[in-house]
mmCIF file of C-alpha atoms and ligand atoms in Angstrom:
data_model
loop_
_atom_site.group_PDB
_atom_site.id
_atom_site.type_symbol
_atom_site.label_atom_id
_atom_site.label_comp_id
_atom_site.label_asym_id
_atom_site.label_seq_id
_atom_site.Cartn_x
_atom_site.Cartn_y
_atom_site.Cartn_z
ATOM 1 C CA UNK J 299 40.342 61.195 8.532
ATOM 2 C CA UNK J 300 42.471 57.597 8.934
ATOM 3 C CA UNK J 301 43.780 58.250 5.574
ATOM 4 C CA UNK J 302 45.065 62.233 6.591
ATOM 5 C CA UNK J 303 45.929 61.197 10.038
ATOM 6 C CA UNK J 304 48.183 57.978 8.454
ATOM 7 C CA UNK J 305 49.787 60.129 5.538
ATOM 8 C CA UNK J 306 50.866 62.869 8.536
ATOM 9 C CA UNK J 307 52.388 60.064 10.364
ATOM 10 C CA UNK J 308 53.743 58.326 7.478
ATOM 11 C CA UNK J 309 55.942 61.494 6.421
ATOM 12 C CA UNK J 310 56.219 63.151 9.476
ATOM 13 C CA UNK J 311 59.544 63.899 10.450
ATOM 14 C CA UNK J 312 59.565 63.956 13.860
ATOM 15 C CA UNK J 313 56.385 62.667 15.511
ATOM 16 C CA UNK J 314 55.744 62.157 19.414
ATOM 17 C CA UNK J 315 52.393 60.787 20.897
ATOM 18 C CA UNK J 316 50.518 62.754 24.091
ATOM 19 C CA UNK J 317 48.539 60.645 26.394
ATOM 20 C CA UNK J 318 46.306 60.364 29.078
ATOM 21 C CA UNK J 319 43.754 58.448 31.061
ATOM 22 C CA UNK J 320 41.737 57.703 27.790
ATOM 23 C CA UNK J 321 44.127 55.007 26.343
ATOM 24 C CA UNK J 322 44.145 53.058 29.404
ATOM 25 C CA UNK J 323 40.213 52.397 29.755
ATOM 26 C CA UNK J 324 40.153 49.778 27.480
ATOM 27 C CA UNK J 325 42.880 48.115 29.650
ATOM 28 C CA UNK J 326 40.170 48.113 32.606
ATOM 29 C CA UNK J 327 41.419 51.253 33.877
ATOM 30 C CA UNK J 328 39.070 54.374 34.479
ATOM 31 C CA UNK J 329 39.781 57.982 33.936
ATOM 32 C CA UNK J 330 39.829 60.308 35.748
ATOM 33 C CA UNK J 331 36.494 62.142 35.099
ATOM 34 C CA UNK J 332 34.723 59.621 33.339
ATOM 35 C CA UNK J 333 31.082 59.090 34.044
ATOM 36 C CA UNK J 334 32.139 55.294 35.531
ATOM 37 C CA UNK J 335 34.309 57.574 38.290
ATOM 38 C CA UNK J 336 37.595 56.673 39.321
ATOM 39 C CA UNK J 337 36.782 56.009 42.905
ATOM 40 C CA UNK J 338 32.677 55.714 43.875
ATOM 41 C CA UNK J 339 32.500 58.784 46.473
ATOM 42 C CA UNK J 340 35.128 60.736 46.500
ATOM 43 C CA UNK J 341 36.612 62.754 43.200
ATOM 44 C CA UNK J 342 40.118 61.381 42.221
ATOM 45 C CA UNK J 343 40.859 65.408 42.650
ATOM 46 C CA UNK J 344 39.810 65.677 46.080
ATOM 47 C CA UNK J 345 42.688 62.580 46.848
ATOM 48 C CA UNK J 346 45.306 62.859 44.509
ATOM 49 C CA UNK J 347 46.108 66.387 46.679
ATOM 50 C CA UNK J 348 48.962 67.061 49.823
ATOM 51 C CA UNK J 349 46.461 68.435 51.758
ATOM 52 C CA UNK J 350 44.348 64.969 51.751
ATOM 53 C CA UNK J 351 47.487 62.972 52.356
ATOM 54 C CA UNK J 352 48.520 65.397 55.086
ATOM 55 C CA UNK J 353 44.530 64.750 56.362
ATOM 56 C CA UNK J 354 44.425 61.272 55.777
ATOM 57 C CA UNK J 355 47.155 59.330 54.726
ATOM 58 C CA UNK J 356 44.795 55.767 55.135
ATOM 59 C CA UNK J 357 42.519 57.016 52.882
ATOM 60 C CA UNK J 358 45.068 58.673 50.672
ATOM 61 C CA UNK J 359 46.482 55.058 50.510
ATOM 62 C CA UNK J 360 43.634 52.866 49.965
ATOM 63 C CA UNK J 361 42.528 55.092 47.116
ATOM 64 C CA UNK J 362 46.378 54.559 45.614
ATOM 65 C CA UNK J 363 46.669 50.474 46.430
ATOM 66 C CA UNK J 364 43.208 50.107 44.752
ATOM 67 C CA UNK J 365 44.728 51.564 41.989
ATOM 68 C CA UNK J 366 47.505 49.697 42.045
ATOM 69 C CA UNK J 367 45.888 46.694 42.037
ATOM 70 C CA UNK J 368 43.758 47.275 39.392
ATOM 71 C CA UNK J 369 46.507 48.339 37.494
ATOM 72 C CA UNK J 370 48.570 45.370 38.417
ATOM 73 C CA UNK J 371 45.700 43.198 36.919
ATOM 74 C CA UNK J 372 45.326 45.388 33.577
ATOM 75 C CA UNK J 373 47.187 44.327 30.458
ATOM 76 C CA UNK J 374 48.245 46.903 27.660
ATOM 77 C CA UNK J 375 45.772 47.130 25.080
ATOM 78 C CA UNK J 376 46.200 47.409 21.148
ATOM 79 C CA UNK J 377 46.920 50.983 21.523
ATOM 80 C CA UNK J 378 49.750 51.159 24.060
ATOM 81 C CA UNK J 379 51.025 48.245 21.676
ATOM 82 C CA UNK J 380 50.703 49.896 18.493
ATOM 83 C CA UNK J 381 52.867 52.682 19.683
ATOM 84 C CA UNK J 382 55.393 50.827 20.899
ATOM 85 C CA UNK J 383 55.582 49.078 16.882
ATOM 86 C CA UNK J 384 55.234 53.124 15.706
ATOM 87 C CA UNK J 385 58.230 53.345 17.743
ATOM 88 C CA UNK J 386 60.072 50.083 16.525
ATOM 89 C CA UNK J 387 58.925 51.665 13.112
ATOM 90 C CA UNK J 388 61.422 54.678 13.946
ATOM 91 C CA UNK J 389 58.092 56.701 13.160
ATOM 92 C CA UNK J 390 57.233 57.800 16.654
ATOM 93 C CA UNK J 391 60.219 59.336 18.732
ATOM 94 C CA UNK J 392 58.687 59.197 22.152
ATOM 95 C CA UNK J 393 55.451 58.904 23.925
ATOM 96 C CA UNK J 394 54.596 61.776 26.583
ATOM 97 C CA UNK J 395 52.149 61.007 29.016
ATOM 98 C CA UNK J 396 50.062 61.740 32.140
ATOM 99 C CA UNK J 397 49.259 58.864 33.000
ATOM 100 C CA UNK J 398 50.851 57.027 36.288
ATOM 101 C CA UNK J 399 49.621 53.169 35.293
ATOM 102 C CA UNK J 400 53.364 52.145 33.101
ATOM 103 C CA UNK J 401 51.238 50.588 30.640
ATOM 104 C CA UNK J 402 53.453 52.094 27.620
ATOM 105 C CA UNK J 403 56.423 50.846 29.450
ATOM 106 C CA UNK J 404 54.393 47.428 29.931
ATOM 107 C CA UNK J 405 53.810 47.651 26.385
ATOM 108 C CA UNK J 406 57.188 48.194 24.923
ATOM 109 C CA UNK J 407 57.930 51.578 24.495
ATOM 110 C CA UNK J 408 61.282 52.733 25.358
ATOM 111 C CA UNK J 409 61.080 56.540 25.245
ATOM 112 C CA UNK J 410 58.712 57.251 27.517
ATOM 113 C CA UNK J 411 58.249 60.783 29.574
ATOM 114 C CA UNK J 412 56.042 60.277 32.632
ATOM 115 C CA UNK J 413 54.732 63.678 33.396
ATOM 116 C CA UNK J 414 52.833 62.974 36.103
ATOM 117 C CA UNK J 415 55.286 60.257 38.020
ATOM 118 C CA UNK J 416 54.925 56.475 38.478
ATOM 119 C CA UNK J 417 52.064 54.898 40.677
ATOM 120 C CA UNK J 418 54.520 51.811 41.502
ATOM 121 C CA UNK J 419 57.433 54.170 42.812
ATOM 122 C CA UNK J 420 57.264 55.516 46.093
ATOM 123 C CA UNK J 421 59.119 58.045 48.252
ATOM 124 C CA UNK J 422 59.787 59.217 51.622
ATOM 125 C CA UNK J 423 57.617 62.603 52.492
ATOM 126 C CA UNK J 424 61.174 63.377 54.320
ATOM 127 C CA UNK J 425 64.527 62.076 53.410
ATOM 128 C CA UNK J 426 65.699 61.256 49.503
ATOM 129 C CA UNK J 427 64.415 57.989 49.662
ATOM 130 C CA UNK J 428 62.894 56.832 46.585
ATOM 131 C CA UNK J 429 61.579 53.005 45.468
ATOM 132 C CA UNK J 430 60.494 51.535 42.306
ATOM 133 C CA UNK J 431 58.150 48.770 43.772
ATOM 134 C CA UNK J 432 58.288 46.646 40.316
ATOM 135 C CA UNK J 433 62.117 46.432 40.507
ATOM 136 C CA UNK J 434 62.384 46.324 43.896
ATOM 137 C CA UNK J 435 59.936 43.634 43.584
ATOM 138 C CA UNK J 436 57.935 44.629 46.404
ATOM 139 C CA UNK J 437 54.863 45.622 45.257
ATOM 140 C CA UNK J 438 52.565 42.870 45.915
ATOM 141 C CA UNK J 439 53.802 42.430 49.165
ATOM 142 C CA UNK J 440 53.072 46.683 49.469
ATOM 143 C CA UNK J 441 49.680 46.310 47.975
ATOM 144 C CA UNK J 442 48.537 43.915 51.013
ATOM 145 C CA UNK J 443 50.000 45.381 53.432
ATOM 146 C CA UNK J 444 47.286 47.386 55.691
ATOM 147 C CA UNK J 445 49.611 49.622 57.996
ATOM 148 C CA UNK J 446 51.173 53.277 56.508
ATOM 149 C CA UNK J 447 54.280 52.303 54.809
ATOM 150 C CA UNK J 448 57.425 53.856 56.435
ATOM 151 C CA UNK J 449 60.763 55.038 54.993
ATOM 152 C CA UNK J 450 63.441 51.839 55.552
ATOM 153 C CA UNK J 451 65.865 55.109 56.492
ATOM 154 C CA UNK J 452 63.958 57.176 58.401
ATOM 155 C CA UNK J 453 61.612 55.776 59.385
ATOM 156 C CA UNK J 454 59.138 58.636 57.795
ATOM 157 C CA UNK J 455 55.743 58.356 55.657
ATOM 158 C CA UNK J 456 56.017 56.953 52.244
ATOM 159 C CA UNK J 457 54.253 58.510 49.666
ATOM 160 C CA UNK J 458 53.156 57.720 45.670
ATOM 161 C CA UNK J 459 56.143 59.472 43.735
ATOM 162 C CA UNK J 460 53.299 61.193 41.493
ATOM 163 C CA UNK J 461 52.304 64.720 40.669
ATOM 164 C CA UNK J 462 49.426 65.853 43.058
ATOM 165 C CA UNK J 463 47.141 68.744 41.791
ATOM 166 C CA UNK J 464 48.922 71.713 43.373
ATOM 167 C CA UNK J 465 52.132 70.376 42.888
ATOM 168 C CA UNK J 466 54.604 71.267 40.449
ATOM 169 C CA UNK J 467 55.588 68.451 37.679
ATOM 170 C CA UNK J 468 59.254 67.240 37.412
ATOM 171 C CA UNK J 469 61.430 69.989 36.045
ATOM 172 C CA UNK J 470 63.372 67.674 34.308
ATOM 173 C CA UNK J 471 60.140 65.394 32.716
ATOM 174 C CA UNK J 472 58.872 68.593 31.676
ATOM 175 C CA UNK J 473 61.831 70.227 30.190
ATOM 176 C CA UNK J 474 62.351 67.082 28.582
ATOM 177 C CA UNK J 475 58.381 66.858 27.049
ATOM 178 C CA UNK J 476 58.558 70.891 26.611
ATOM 179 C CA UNK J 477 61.861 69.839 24.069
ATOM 180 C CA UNK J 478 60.340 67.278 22.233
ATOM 181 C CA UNK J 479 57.062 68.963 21.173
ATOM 182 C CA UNK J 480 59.474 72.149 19.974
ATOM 183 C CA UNK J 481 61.105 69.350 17.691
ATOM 184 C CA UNK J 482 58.061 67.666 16.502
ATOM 185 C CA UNK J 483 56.303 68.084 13.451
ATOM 186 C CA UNK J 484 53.574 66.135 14.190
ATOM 187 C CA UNK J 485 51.395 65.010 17.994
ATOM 188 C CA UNK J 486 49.565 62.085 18.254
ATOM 189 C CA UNK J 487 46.934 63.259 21.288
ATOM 190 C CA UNK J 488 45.118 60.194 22.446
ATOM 191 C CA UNK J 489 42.708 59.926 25.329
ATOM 192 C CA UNK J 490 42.996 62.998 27.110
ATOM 193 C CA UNK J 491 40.809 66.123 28.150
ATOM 194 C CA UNK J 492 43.383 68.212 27.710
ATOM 195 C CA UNK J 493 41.717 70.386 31.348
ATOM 196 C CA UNK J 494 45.606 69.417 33.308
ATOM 197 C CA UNK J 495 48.357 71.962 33.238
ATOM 198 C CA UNK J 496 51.309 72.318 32.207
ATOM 199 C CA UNK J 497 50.803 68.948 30.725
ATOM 200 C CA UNK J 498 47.998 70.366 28.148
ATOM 201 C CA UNK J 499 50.401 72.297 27.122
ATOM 202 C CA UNK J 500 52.282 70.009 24.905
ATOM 203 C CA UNK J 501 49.924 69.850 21.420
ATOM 204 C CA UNK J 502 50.361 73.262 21.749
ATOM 205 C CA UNK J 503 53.525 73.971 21.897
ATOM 206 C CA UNK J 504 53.652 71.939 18.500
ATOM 207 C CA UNK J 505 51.214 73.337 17.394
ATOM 208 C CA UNK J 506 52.496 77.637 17.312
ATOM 209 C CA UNK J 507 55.873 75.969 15.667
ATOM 210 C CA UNK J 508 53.346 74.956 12.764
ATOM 211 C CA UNK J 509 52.998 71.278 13.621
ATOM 212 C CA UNK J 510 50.171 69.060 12.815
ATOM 213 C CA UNK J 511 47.912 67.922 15.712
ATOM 214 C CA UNK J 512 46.047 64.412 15.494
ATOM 215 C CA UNK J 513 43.619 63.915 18.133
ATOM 216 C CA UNK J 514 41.728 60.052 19.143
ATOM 217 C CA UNK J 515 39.377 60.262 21.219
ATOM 218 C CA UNK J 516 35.656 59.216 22.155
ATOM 219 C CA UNK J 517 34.261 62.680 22.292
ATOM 220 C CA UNK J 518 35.638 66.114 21.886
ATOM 221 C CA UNK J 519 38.096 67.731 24.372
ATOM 222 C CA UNK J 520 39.970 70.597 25.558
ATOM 223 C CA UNK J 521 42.525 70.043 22.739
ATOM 224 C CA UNK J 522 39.645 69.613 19.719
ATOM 225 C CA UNK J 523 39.582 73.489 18.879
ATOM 226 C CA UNK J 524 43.216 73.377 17.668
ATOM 227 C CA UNK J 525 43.379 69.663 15.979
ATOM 228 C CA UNK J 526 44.290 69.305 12.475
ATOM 229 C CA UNK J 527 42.948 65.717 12.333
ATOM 230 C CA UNK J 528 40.173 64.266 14.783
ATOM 231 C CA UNK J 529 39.462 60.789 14.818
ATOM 232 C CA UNK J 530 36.440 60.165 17.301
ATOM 233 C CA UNK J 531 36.525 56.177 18.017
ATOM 234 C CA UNK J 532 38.135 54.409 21.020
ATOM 235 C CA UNK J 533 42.288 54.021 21.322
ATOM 236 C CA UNK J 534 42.100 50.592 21.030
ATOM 237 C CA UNK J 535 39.921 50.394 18.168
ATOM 238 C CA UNK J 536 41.322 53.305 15.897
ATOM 239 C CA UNK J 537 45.387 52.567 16.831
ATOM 240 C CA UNK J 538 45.407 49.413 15.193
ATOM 241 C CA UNK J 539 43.828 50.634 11.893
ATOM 242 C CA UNK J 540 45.579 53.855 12.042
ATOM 243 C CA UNK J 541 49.005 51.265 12.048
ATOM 244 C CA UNK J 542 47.569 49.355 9.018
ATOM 245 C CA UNK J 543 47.023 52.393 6.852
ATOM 246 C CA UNK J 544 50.450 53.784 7.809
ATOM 247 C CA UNK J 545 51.941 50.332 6.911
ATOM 248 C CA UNK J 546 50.040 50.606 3.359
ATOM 249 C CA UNK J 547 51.588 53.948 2.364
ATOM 250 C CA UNK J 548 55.114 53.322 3.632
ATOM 251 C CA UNK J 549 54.709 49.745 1.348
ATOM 252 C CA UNK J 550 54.115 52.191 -1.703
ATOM 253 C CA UNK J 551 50.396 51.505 -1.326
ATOM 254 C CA UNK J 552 49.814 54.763 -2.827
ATOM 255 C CA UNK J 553 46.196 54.284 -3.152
ATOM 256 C CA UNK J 554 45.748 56.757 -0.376
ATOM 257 C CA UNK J 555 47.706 58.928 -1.925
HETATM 258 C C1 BV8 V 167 50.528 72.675 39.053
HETATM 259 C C2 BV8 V 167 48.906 62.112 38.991
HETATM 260 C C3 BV8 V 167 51.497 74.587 40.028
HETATM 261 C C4 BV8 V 167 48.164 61.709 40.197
HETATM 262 C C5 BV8 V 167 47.668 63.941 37.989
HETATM 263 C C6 BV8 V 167 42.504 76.233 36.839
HETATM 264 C C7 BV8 V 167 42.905 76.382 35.517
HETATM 265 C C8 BV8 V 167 44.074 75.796 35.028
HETATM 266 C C9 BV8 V 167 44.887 75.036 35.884
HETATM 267 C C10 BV8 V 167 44.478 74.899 37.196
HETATM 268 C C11 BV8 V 167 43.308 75.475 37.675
HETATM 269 N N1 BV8 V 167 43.170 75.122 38.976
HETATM 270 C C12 BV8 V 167 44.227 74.365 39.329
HETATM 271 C C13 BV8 V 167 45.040 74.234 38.264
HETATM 272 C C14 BV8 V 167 46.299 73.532 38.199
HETATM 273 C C15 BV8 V 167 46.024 72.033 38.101
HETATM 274 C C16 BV8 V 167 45.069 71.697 37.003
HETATM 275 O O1 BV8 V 167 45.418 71.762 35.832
HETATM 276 N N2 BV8 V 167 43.833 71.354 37.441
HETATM 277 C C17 BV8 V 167 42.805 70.989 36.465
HETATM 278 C C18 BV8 V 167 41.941 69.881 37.069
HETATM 279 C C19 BV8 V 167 41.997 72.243 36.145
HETATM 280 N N3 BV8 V 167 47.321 71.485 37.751
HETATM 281 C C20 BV8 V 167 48.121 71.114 38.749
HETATM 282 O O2 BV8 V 167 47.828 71.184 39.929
HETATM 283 C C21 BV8 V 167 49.504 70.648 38.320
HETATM 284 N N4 BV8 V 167 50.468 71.358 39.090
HETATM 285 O O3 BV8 V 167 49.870 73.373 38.321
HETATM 286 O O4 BV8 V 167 51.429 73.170 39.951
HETATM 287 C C22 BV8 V 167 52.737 74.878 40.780
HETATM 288 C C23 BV8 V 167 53.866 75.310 40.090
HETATM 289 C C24 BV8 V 167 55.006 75.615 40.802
HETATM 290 C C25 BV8 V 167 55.045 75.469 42.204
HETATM 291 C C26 BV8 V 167 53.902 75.003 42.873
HETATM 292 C C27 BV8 V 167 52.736 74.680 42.167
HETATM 293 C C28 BV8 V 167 49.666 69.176 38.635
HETATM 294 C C29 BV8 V 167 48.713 68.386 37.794
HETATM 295 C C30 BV8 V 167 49.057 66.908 37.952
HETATM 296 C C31 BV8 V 167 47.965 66.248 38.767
HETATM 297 N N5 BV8 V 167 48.219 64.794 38.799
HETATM 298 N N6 BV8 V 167 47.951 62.642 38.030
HETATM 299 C C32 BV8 V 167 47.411 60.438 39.947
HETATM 300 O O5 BV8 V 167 47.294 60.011 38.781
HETATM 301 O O6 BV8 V 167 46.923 59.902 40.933
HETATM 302 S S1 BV8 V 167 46.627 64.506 36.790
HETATM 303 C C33 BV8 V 167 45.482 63.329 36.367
HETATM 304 O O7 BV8 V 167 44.668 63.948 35.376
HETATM 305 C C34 BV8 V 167 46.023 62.085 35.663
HETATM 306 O O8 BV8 V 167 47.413 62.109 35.462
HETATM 307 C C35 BV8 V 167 45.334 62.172 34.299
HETATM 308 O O9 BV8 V 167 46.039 61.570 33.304
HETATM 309 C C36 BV8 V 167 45.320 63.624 34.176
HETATM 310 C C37 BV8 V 167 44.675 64.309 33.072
HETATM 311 O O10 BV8 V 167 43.431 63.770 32.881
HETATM 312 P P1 BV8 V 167 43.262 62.945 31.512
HETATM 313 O O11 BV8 V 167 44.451 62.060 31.338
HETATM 314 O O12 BV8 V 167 42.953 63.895 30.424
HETATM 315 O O13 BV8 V 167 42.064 62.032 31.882
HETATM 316 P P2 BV8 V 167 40.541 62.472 31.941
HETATM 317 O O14 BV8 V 167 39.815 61.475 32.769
HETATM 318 O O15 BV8 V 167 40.433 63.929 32.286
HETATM 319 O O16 BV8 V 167 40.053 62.343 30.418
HETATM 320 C C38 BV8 V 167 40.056 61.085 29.789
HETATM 321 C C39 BV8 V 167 39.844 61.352 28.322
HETATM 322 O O17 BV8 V 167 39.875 60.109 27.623
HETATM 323 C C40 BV8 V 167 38.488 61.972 28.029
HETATM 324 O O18 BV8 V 167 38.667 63.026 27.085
HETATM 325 C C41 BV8 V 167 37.686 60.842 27.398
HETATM 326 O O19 BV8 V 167 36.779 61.296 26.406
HETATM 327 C C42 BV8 V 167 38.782 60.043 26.733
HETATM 328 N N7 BV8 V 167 38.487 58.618 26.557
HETATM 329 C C43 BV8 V 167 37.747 57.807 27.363
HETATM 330 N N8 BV8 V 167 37.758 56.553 26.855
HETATM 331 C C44 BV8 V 167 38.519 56.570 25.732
HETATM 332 C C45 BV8 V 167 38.991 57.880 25.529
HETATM 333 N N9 BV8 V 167 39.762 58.221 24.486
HETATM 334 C C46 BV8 V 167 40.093 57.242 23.616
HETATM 335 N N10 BV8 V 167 39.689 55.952 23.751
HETATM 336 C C47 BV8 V 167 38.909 55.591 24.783
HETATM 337 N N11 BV8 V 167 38.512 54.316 24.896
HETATM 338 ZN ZN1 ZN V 168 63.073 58.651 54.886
#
């Protein structure tokens, strides 16, 4: 499976990676369904929605700055880090993800298409306003803070600038994903259950224009059924070898052929 999975890479003309909440557990983070639950009583779904926020923008919040925290004390793990080298390699052209946590960025990787928004930029629910905590170099300041966060301008709510369920993704992130799979020749899925649309859209679009499909994950998923390669094992664990192997066969270790 390595050995397929590393010779598809290896040749592949124009690869891209699809993530999701499954390559940032072993960077402390958990997913979003996973049996250790994102948040202890309520279902990340029930929260990350307009109609909570509109309900209960305190609780909305916590949920968000616990996030953020825990994100702020997570680290990139080997597989965020190996794709970044893929991309160094000039073997991966871009990483699309779902996730909100800028671990890839954190990581290295320069094209990176955030489907799903950024949990460290914020906006105002009413005027243009828009903040990128990390540059503005606010966030920890954010984090603590225990009132609602108001717009500078306007004075309005602030809100995450990510994709709640019910809302539609970026236009322009997804016409920009929705691109790249219809040039790539090979997908690198990793760590998702492939249950979110549009975003689970991706490995397929690659796949109908005859693309190959490489999937990493712990246990099957909604992508599985149309995988070319499926490598059950943890990100973490599997990137790194995956790397080595690829590194073997590009160095005219043709032993795997
Ligand atoms: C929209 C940002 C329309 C917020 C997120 C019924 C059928 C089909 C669709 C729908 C439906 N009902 C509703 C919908 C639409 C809905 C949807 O798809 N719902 C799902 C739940 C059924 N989609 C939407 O609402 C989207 N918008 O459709 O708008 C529209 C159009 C025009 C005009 C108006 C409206 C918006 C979806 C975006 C929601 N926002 N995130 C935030 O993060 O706070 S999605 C959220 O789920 C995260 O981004 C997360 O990344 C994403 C997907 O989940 P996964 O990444 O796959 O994570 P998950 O926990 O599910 O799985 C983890 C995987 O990792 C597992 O497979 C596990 O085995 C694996 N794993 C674990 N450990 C490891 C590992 N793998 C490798 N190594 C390990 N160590
Ligand atoms: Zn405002």
């Amino acid at each position: 499976m390595l050995g397929h999975a590393a010779r598809l890479l290896a040749r592949a003309r124009f690869a891209i990676a699809f993530t999701g909440a499954g390559i940032s557990v072993e960077s402390g983070i958990p997913t979003f369904r996973g049996r250790n639950g994102l948040w202890k009583t309520y279902r990340a779904e029930e929260l990350a929605t307009p109609e909570a926020f509109k309900r209960d923008p305190h609780l909305v919040w916590e949920f968000y700055k616990w996030r953020m925290r825990k994100i702020l004390e997570a680290e990139p793990n080997p597989a965020h880090r190996t794709l970044a080298e893929l991309e160094n390699m000039g073997i991966l052209k871009a990483v699309i993800t779902q996730n909100v946590d800028d671990l890839h960025r954190e990581a290295g990787s320069k094209k990176v298409v955030e489907l799903h928004g950024n949990i460290f930029r914020v906006r105002c629910v009413s005027c243009p306003y828009k903040e990128n905590l990390k540059e503005s170099g606010r966030v920890f300041e954010f984090v603590r803070e225990k009132d609602l966060p108001k717009c500078p301008k306007c004075g309005s709510l602030l809100r995450p600038d990510v994709v709640w369920f019910g809302e539609p993704l970026l236009r322009e992130a997804l016409e920009k994903a929705f691109s790249l799979a219809e040039r790539a020749d090979v997908v690198l899925v990793i760590g998702t259950s492939g249950v979110v649309y549009p975003a689970a859209y991706i490995p397929y679009i690659v796949k109908e224009r005859g693309g190959k499909v490489i999937e990493i994950n712990v246990e099957k998923s909604g992508i599985t059924p149309i995988v070319d390669v499926f490598i059950r094992g943890r990100a973490g664990e599997v990137m790194p070898k995956l790397l080595r192997r690829i590194k073997d066969i590009l160095a005219g270790g043709n032993h795997y052929g």
